[in-house]
Short mmCIF file of C-alpha atoms and ligand atoms in Angstrom, two decimals:
data_model
loop_
_atom_site.label_atom_id
_atom_site.label_comp_id
_atom_site.label_asym_id
_atom_site.label_seq_id
_atom_site.Cartn_x
_atom_site.Cartn_y
_atom_site.Cartn_z
CA MET A 1 -185.46 -138.13 -179.29
CA THR A 2 -182.70 -140.66 -178.77
CA GLY A 3 -185.09 -143.31 -177.46
CA ALA A 4 -186.96 -143.45 -180.74
CA MET A 5 -183.75 -144.03 -182.63
CA LEU A 6 -183.13 -147.26 -180.79
CA ASP A 7 -186.62 -148.46 -181.57
CA VAL A 8 -185.18 -150.87 -184.11
CA ALA A 9 -186.56 -154.11 -185.52
CA TRP A 10 -183.33 -156.02 -185.02
CA ASN A 11 -182.47 -159.10 -186.99
CA HIS A 12 -183.13 -162.16 -184.87
CA GLY A 13 -182.51 -165.12 -187.13
CA THR A 14 -185.21 -164.88 -189.80
CA PRO A 15 -184.42 -166.63 -193.10
CA GLY A 16 -183.21 -164.14 -195.69
CA GLU A 17 -182.23 -161.42 -193.25
CA PRO A 18 -179.02 -159.51 -194.10
CA ARG A 19 -175.76 -161.01 -192.85
CA ILE A 20 -174.95 -157.69 -191.25
CA GLN A 21 -177.74 -155.37 -190.19
CA VAL A 22 -176.79 -151.69 -190.34
CA HIS A 23 -178.62 -149.17 -188.18
CA HIS A 24 -177.77 -145.48 -188.41
CA TYR A 25 -178.45 -144.22 -184.91
CA ASP A 26 -177.40 -140.74 -185.99
CA ALA A 27 -175.21 -139.26 -188.73
CA GLY A 28 -172.01 -140.31 -186.97
CA THR A 29 -173.08 -143.43 -185.09
CA VAL A 30 -173.78 -146.80 -186.65
CA ILE A 31 -174.82 -149.96 -184.82
CA LEU A 32 -174.22 -153.21 -186.69
CA ARG A 33 -175.52 -156.64 -185.87
CA GLN A 34 -174.32 -159.94 -187.22
CA SER A 35 -177.09 -162.32 -188.25
CA LYS A 36 -177.93 -165.31 -186.05
CA ARG A 37 -178.11 -167.28 -189.30
CA LEU A 38 -174.32 -166.99 -189.49
CA ASN A 39 -173.44 -167.41 -185.84
CA TYR A 40 -175.72 -167.80 -182.83
CA GLU A 41 -173.72 -165.21 -180.89
CA ALA A 42 -175.13 -162.51 -183.23
CA PRO A 43 -172.95 -159.80 -181.70
CA PHE A 44 -173.60 -156.09 -181.99
CA MET A 45 -170.73 -153.92 -183.26
CA PHE A 46 -170.36 -150.15 -183.16
CA LEU A 47 -168.91 -147.66 -185.63
CA LEU A 48 -168.36 -144.16 -184.25
CA PHE A 49 -167.22 -141.28 -186.47
CA GLY A 50 -165.19 -138.29 -185.32
CA ALA A 51 -163.60 -135.45 -187.29
CA ASP A 52 -160.20 -137.21 -187.50
CA ARG A 53 -160.91 -140.91 -187.20
CA ALA A 54 -163.56 -143.54 -186.78
CA LEU A 55 -163.63 -146.32 -184.22
CA LEU A 56 -164.95 -149.76 -185.08
CA LEU A 57 -165.64 -151.52 -181.81
CA ASP A 58 -165.58 -155.31 -182.40
CA THR A 59 -165.37 -157.36 -185.58
CA GLY A 60 -167.95 -160.07 -185.03
CA ALA A 61 -167.94 -163.84 -184.77
CA THR A 62 -167.07 -164.95 -188.32
CA GLU A 63 -163.73 -164.67 -190.07
CA ASP A 64 -164.56 -165.42 -193.70
CA PRO A 65 -165.20 -162.21 -195.71
CA ALA A 66 -167.28 -164.16 -198.24
CA ARG A 67 -169.75 -165.16 -195.53
CA PHE A 68 -169.34 -162.12 -193.31
CA PRO A 69 -168.36 -159.05 -195.37
CA LEU A 70 -167.60 -156.71 -192.47
CA ARG A 71 -164.72 -154.93 -194.18
CA GLU A 72 -166.85 -154.24 -197.25
CA THR A 73 -169.71 -152.98 -195.08
CA VAL A 74 -167.45 -150.71 -193.00
CA ASP A 75 -165.65 -149.41 -196.11
CA GLY A 76 -169.03 -148.48 -197.57
CA LEU A 77 -170.08 -146.69 -194.37
CA VAL A 78 -166.77 -144.79 -194.16
CA ALA A 79 -167.05 -143.78 -197.84
CA GLU A 80 -170.60 -142.59 -197.21
CA TRP A 81 -169.48 -140.53 -194.20
CA LEU A 82 -166.53 -139.09 -196.13
CA ALA A 83 -168.78 -138.09 -199.02
CA ALA A 84 -170.72 -135.93 -196.57
CA HIS A 85 -167.58 -134.80 -194.66
CA PRO A 86 -164.73 -134.73 -197.21
CA ARG A 87 -161.17 -134.85 -195.81
CA GLU A 88 -157.78 -136.47 -196.44
CA GLY A 89 -156.13 -139.31 -194.56
CA TYR A 90 -159.14 -140.28 -192.50
CA GLU A 91 -158.19 -143.04 -190.06
CA LEU A 92 -159.96 -146.14 -188.86
CA VAL A 93 -159.16 -147.71 -185.50
CA VAL A 94 -160.41 -151.25 -184.97
CA ALA A 95 -160.58 -152.13 -181.28
CA HIS A 96 -162.61 -154.47 -179.08
CA THR A 97 -164.88 -154.55 -176.08
CA HIS A 98 -162.85 -157.63 -175.10
CA GLY A 99 -160.78 -160.37 -176.67
CA HIS A 100 -163.20 -163.29 -176.95
CA GLY A 101 -163.46 -164.95 -180.37
CA ASP A 102 -166.95 -163.66 -181.17
CA HIS A 103 -165.69 -160.06 -180.96
CA VAL A 104 -162.42 -160.25 -182.91
CA ALA A 105 -163.09 -162.83 -185.64
CA ALA A 106 -162.93 -160.49 -188.65
CA ASP A 107 -159.87 -158.50 -187.49
CA ALA A 108 -157.81 -159.90 -190.35
CA GLN A 109 -160.18 -158.34 -192.90
CA PHE A 110 -158.74 -154.96 -191.82
CA ALA A 111 -155.05 -155.94 -191.74
CA ASP A 112 -154.24 -154.44 -195.16
CA ARG A 113 -156.64 -151.49 -194.98
CA PRO A 114 -154.87 -148.13 -195.47
CA ASP A 115 -154.86 -145.60 -192.60
CA THR A 116 -156.03 -148.32 -190.25
CA THR A 117 -154.85 -149.52 -186.84
CA VAL A 118 -156.08 -152.83 -185.50
CA VAL A 119 -155.54 -153.01 -181.74
CA ALA A 120 -154.56 -156.52 -180.66
CA ARG A 121 -156.90 -158.37 -178.33
CA GLU A 122 -154.47 -158.85 -175.43
CA VAL A 123 -154.68 -156.70 -172.33
CA GLU A 124 -151.13 -155.32 -172.73
CA ALA A 125 -151.94 -154.06 -176.24
CA VAL A 126 -155.21 -152.49 -175.12
CA ARG A 127 -153.57 -150.73 -172.15
CA GLU A 128 -150.75 -149.42 -174.25
CA PHE A 129 -152.81 -148.26 -177.22
CA PHE A 130 -155.32 -146.31 -175.16
CA GLY A 131 -152.71 -145.12 -172.65
CA PHE A 132 -154.09 -146.61 -169.46
CA GLY A 133 -150.65 -146.65 -167.86
CA GLU A 134 -150.17 -148.16 -164.43
CA ASP A 135 -153.63 -147.46 -163.07
CA TRP A 136 -155.34 -150.23 -165.02
CA PRO A 137 -158.08 -151.16 -164.47
CA THR A 138 -159.03 -148.47 -161.94
CA GLY A 139 -158.11 -145.47 -164.07
CA THR A 140 -159.79 -144.21 -167.21
CA ALA A 141 -158.33 -143.41 -170.62
CA LEU A 142 -159.45 -140.77 -173.10
CA PHE A 143 -159.59 -141.47 -176.81
CA ASP A 144 -160.33 -138.56 -179.11
CA LEU A 145 -161.93 -139.27 -182.46
CA GLY A 146 -161.71 -135.55 -183.32
CA GLY A 147 -164.33 -133.45 -181.56
CA ARG A 148 -165.66 -136.61 -179.97
CA GLU A 149 -163.70 -137.71 -176.94
CA LEU A 150 -164.50 -141.16 -175.67
CA THR A 151 -163.76 -142.32 -172.12
CA LEU A 152 -162.63 -145.90 -171.63
CA LEU A 153 -162.90 -147.80 -168.38
CA GLY A 154 -160.85 -150.89 -167.72
CA SER A 155 -163.43 -153.61 -167.12
CA PRO A 156 -161.94 -157.04 -166.33
CA GLY A 157 -164.08 -159.79 -164.83
CA HIS A 158 -165.70 -161.35 -167.90
CA HIS A 159 -162.41 -161.09 -169.76
CA ALA A 160 -158.99 -159.71 -168.81
CA SER A 161 -158.81 -157.14 -171.61
CA ALA A 162 -162.42 -155.91 -171.38
CA VAL A 163 -163.06 -152.18 -171.63
CA THR A 164 -166.23 -150.11 -171.35
CA VAL A 165 -166.58 -147.18 -173.73
CA PHE A 166 -168.52 -144.01 -172.92
CA ASP A 167 -169.43 -141.77 -175.84
CA PRO A 168 -170.59 -138.32 -174.71
CA ALA A 169 -172.05 -137.55 -178.16
CA THR A 170 -174.75 -140.21 -177.80
CA GLY A 171 -174.56 -140.92 -174.09
CA PHE A 172 -173.95 -144.59 -174.90
CA LEU A 173 -172.12 -146.68 -172.35
CA LEU A 174 -170.89 -149.66 -174.36
CA THR A 175 -170.38 -152.50 -171.94
CA GLY A 176 -169.35 -155.44 -174.13
CA ASP A 177 -170.30 -158.75 -172.52
CA THR A 178 -169.95 -157.41 -168.98
CA VAL A 179 -173.48 -155.96 -168.81
CA LEU A 180 -176.18 -157.05 -171.26
CA PRO A 181 -179.68 -158.54 -171.22
CA GLY A 182 -178.49 -162.11 -171.03
CA ARG A 183 -175.93 -164.33 -169.35
CA LEU A 184 -173.21 -162.45 -167.51
CA TYR A 185 -170.27 -164.82 -167.27
CA ALA A 186 -168.08 -163.53 -164.47
CA PHE A 187 -164.97 -165.67 -164.63
CA ASP A 188 -163.09 -163.49 -162.12
CA TYR A 189 -165.76 -162.48 -159.64
CA PRO A 190 -163.86 -159.95 -157.51
CA ALA A 191 -162.71 -158.18 -160.70
CA PHE A 192 -166.28 -158.32 -162.08
CA LEU A 193 -167.73 -156.70 -158.94
CA ALA A 194 -165.08 -153.98 -158.92
CA THR A 195 -165.78 -153.31 -162.61
CA LEU A 196 -169.53 -153.00 -161.96
CA ASP A 197 -168.85 -150.58 -159.09
CA ARG A 198 -166.70 -148.43 -161.37
CA MET A 199 -169.37 -148.48 -164.09
CA VAL A 200 -172.10 -147.43 -161.66
CA ASP A 201 -169.91 -144.67 -160.19
CA PHE A 202 -169.07 -143.45 -163.67
CA ALA A 203 -172.69 -143.49 -164.81
CA SER A 204 -173.75 -141.48 -161.77
CA GLY A 205 -171.44 -138.65 -162.83
CA HIS A 206 -172.03 -138.70 -166.59
CA ALA A 207 -175.00 -138.29 -168.90
CA VAL A 208 -175.46 -141.96 -169.81
CA THR A 209 -178.55 -142.44 -171.97
CA HIS A 210 -178.27 -146.14 -172.81
CA VAL A 211 -176.20 -149.04 -171.53
CA ILE A 212 -175.58 -151.28 -174.52
CA GLY A 213 -173.83 -154.64 -174.51
CA CYS A 214 -172.97 -156.94 -177.38
CA HIS A 215 -175.58 -159.73 -177.16
CA VAL A 216 -179.23 -160.29 -176.33
CA GLU A 217 -180.20 -163.58 -174.71
CA MET A 218 -183.31 -162.63 -172.74
CA GLY A 219 -186.82 -162.82 -174.12
CA ARG A 220 -189.36 -160.10 -173.37
CA ALA A 221 -190.94 -161.87 -170.41
CA PRO A 222 -189.08 -161.32 -167.12
CA GLY A 223 -186.53 -164.04 -166.44
CA ARG A 224 -187.09 -165.72 -169.78
CA GLU A 225 -183.82 -166.67 -171.42
CA TYR A 226 -183.07 -168.18 -174.81
CA PRO A 227 -180.80 -171.22 -174.58
CA ILE A 228 -177.20 -170.98 -175.64
CA GLY A 229 -176.86 -171.65 -179.35
CA ALA A 230 -180.35 -170.34 -180.22
CA ARG A 231 -180.37 -169.15 -183.81
CA TYR A 232 -183.89 -167.78 -183.81
CA GLN A 233 -185.07 -165.33 -181.17
CA PRO A 234 -188.38 -163.87 -182.37
CA ASP A 235 -189.25 -162.59 -178.92
CA GLU A 236 -185.89 -161.23 -177.80
CA ARG A 237 -185.80 -157.90 -175.99
CA ALA A 238 -183.94 -154.76 -177.08
CA PRO A 239 -180.18 -154.63 -176.47
CA GLN A 240 -180.18 -151.36 -174.56
CA MET A 241 -180.56 -151.16 -170.80
CA THR A 242 -181.00 -148.11 -168.58
CA PRO A 243 -178.48 -146.70 -166.09
CA ALA A 244 -180.96 -147.82 -163.38
CA GLN A 245 -180.72 -151.39 -164.69
CA LEU A 246 -176.94 -151.13 -164.51
CA THR A 247 -177.27 -150.44 -160.81
CA VAL A 248 -179.66 -153.38 -160.51
CA VAL A 249 -177.01 -155.61 -162.13
CA ARG A 250 -174.37 -154.35 -159.70
CA ASP A 251 -176.61 -154.84 -156.66
CA ALA A 252 -177.64 -158.33 -157.80
CA ALA A 253 -174.04 -159.28 -158.44
CA ARG A 254 -173.10 -158.10 -154.94
CA ALA A 255 -175.96 -160.07 -153.42
CA VAL A 256 -174.67 -163.35 -154.86
CA ALA A 257 -170.98 -162.73 -154.17
CA GLY A 258 -169.37 -165.78 -152.60
CA ARG A 259 -172.00 -168.12 -154.09
CA ARG A 260 -170.54 -169.79 -157.14
CA GLY A 261 -172.97 -170.88 -159.83
CA VAL A 262 -175.98 -169.58 -161.71
CA HIS A 263 -178.26 -166.85 -160.34
CA ARG A 264 -181.33 -165.80 -162.32
CA PHE A 265 -182.89 -162.34 -162.32
CA ASP A 266 -185.61 -160.69 -164.41
CA ASP A 267 -183.28 -158.98 -166.88
CA PHE A 268 -180.09 -161.07 -166.74
CA VAL A 269 -178.47 -164.21 -165.36
CA VAL A 270 -175.29 -164.02 -163.30
CA TYR A 271 -172.73 -166.81 -163.75
CA ASN A 272 -170.57 -166.42 -160.66
CA GLU A 273 -167.29 -168.18 -161.57
CA PRO A 274 -169.30 -170.98 -163.19
CA ARG A 275 -168.28 -174.51 -162.32
CA LYS A 276 -167.94 -177.26 -164.91
CA ARG A 277 -171.37 -178.60 -164.01
CA ASP A 278 -172.94 -175.15 -164.58
CA MET A 279 -171.45 -174.97 -168.04
CA TYR A 280 -172.41 -178.59 -168.87
CA ARG A 281 -176.00 -177.87 -167.85
CA LEU A 282 -176.02 -174.74 -170.02
CA LEU A 283 -174.65 -176.65 -173.01
CA ALA A 284 -177.06 -179.57 -172.49
CA LYS A 285 -180.01 -177.16 -172.53
CA GLY A 286 -178.62 -175.59 -175.68
CA LEU A 287 -178.22 -178.97 -177.31
CA ALA A 288 -181.75 -180.04 -176.38
CA HIS A 289 -183.02 -176.79 -177.87
CA LYS A 290 -181.03 -177.36 -181.04
CA VAL A 291 -182.64 -180.77 -181.52
CA LEU A 292 -186.15 -179.78 -180.46
CA ALA A 293 -186.52 -176.24 -181.85
CA PRO A 294 -186.95 -177.23 -185.52
CA LEU A 295 -189.60 -179.80 -184.53
CA ARG A 296 -191.43 -177.27 -182.40
CA ARG A 297 -191.29 -174.68 -185.15
CA ARG A 298 -192.67 -177.15 -187.67
CA SER A 299 -195.68 -177.96 -185.49
CA ALA A 300 -196.32 -174.34 -184.49
CA PRO A 301 -198.78 -172.29 -186.52
CA ALA A 302 -197.08 -170.08 -189.09
CA ARG A 303 -196.89 -166.35 -188.29
ZN1 ZN B 401 -169.50 -162.26 -176.69
#
């Protein structure tokens, strides 16, 4: 049943597509995606409803509410949920998979929202808010939305304040930018490996249905990757991965430990503490694509 509900025609940069795509996975679970027309990062965001509060995980890559009306969209979704589940003083918590700019950009849109807590992006704030205590990042923290208790795993490696969120109601393991079908930038490799080990251990003991990160950069063909900066990805694959693929990521990451640089696999690319030249090469490819893609599109037959 759940598989069908992720069979979504996601926005991928088509002219005229909505700035924020809203997908109701179930009555209490909404997946949002920012349009690639606004920002090539096109992050996914998650809105999870419990009996007492909702969690908005990530606020996208664009600050300006006129261009990126996230607050308006979320307010509408909360009002819709409350109309079906009336109650007083319903809270919204805005938190993040990690603190990079393309996940926190619209935080300020929620600053003056009533009954709302915006968790700061820094690791200290994340640890304190969720109650990780001293055993960060090895311990877990529980966060109860009201009849829906999430488990958070400290997940540094891509970013110091990264967390992974497990939602037992859907079986989603939300992995931010740590695990996704695309480029896995591991800036602190030992921390990244330890995080992947903890994720795999956790998944082996819990009913994880889908592993879902925040971006898609791979095309459907194995090993095919869209360049950085791509604003049109007609052949991108689905965002969700399986628990088995999570183990494949961990095993692949282990296999290239100690070898700095770029390592390509069918479903993802590992950037092991990328050097300057790795990042320059990535950006040069992106730039070439930016110049050439419109020309290619113009000469390609319309579909
Ligand atoms: Zn990101």
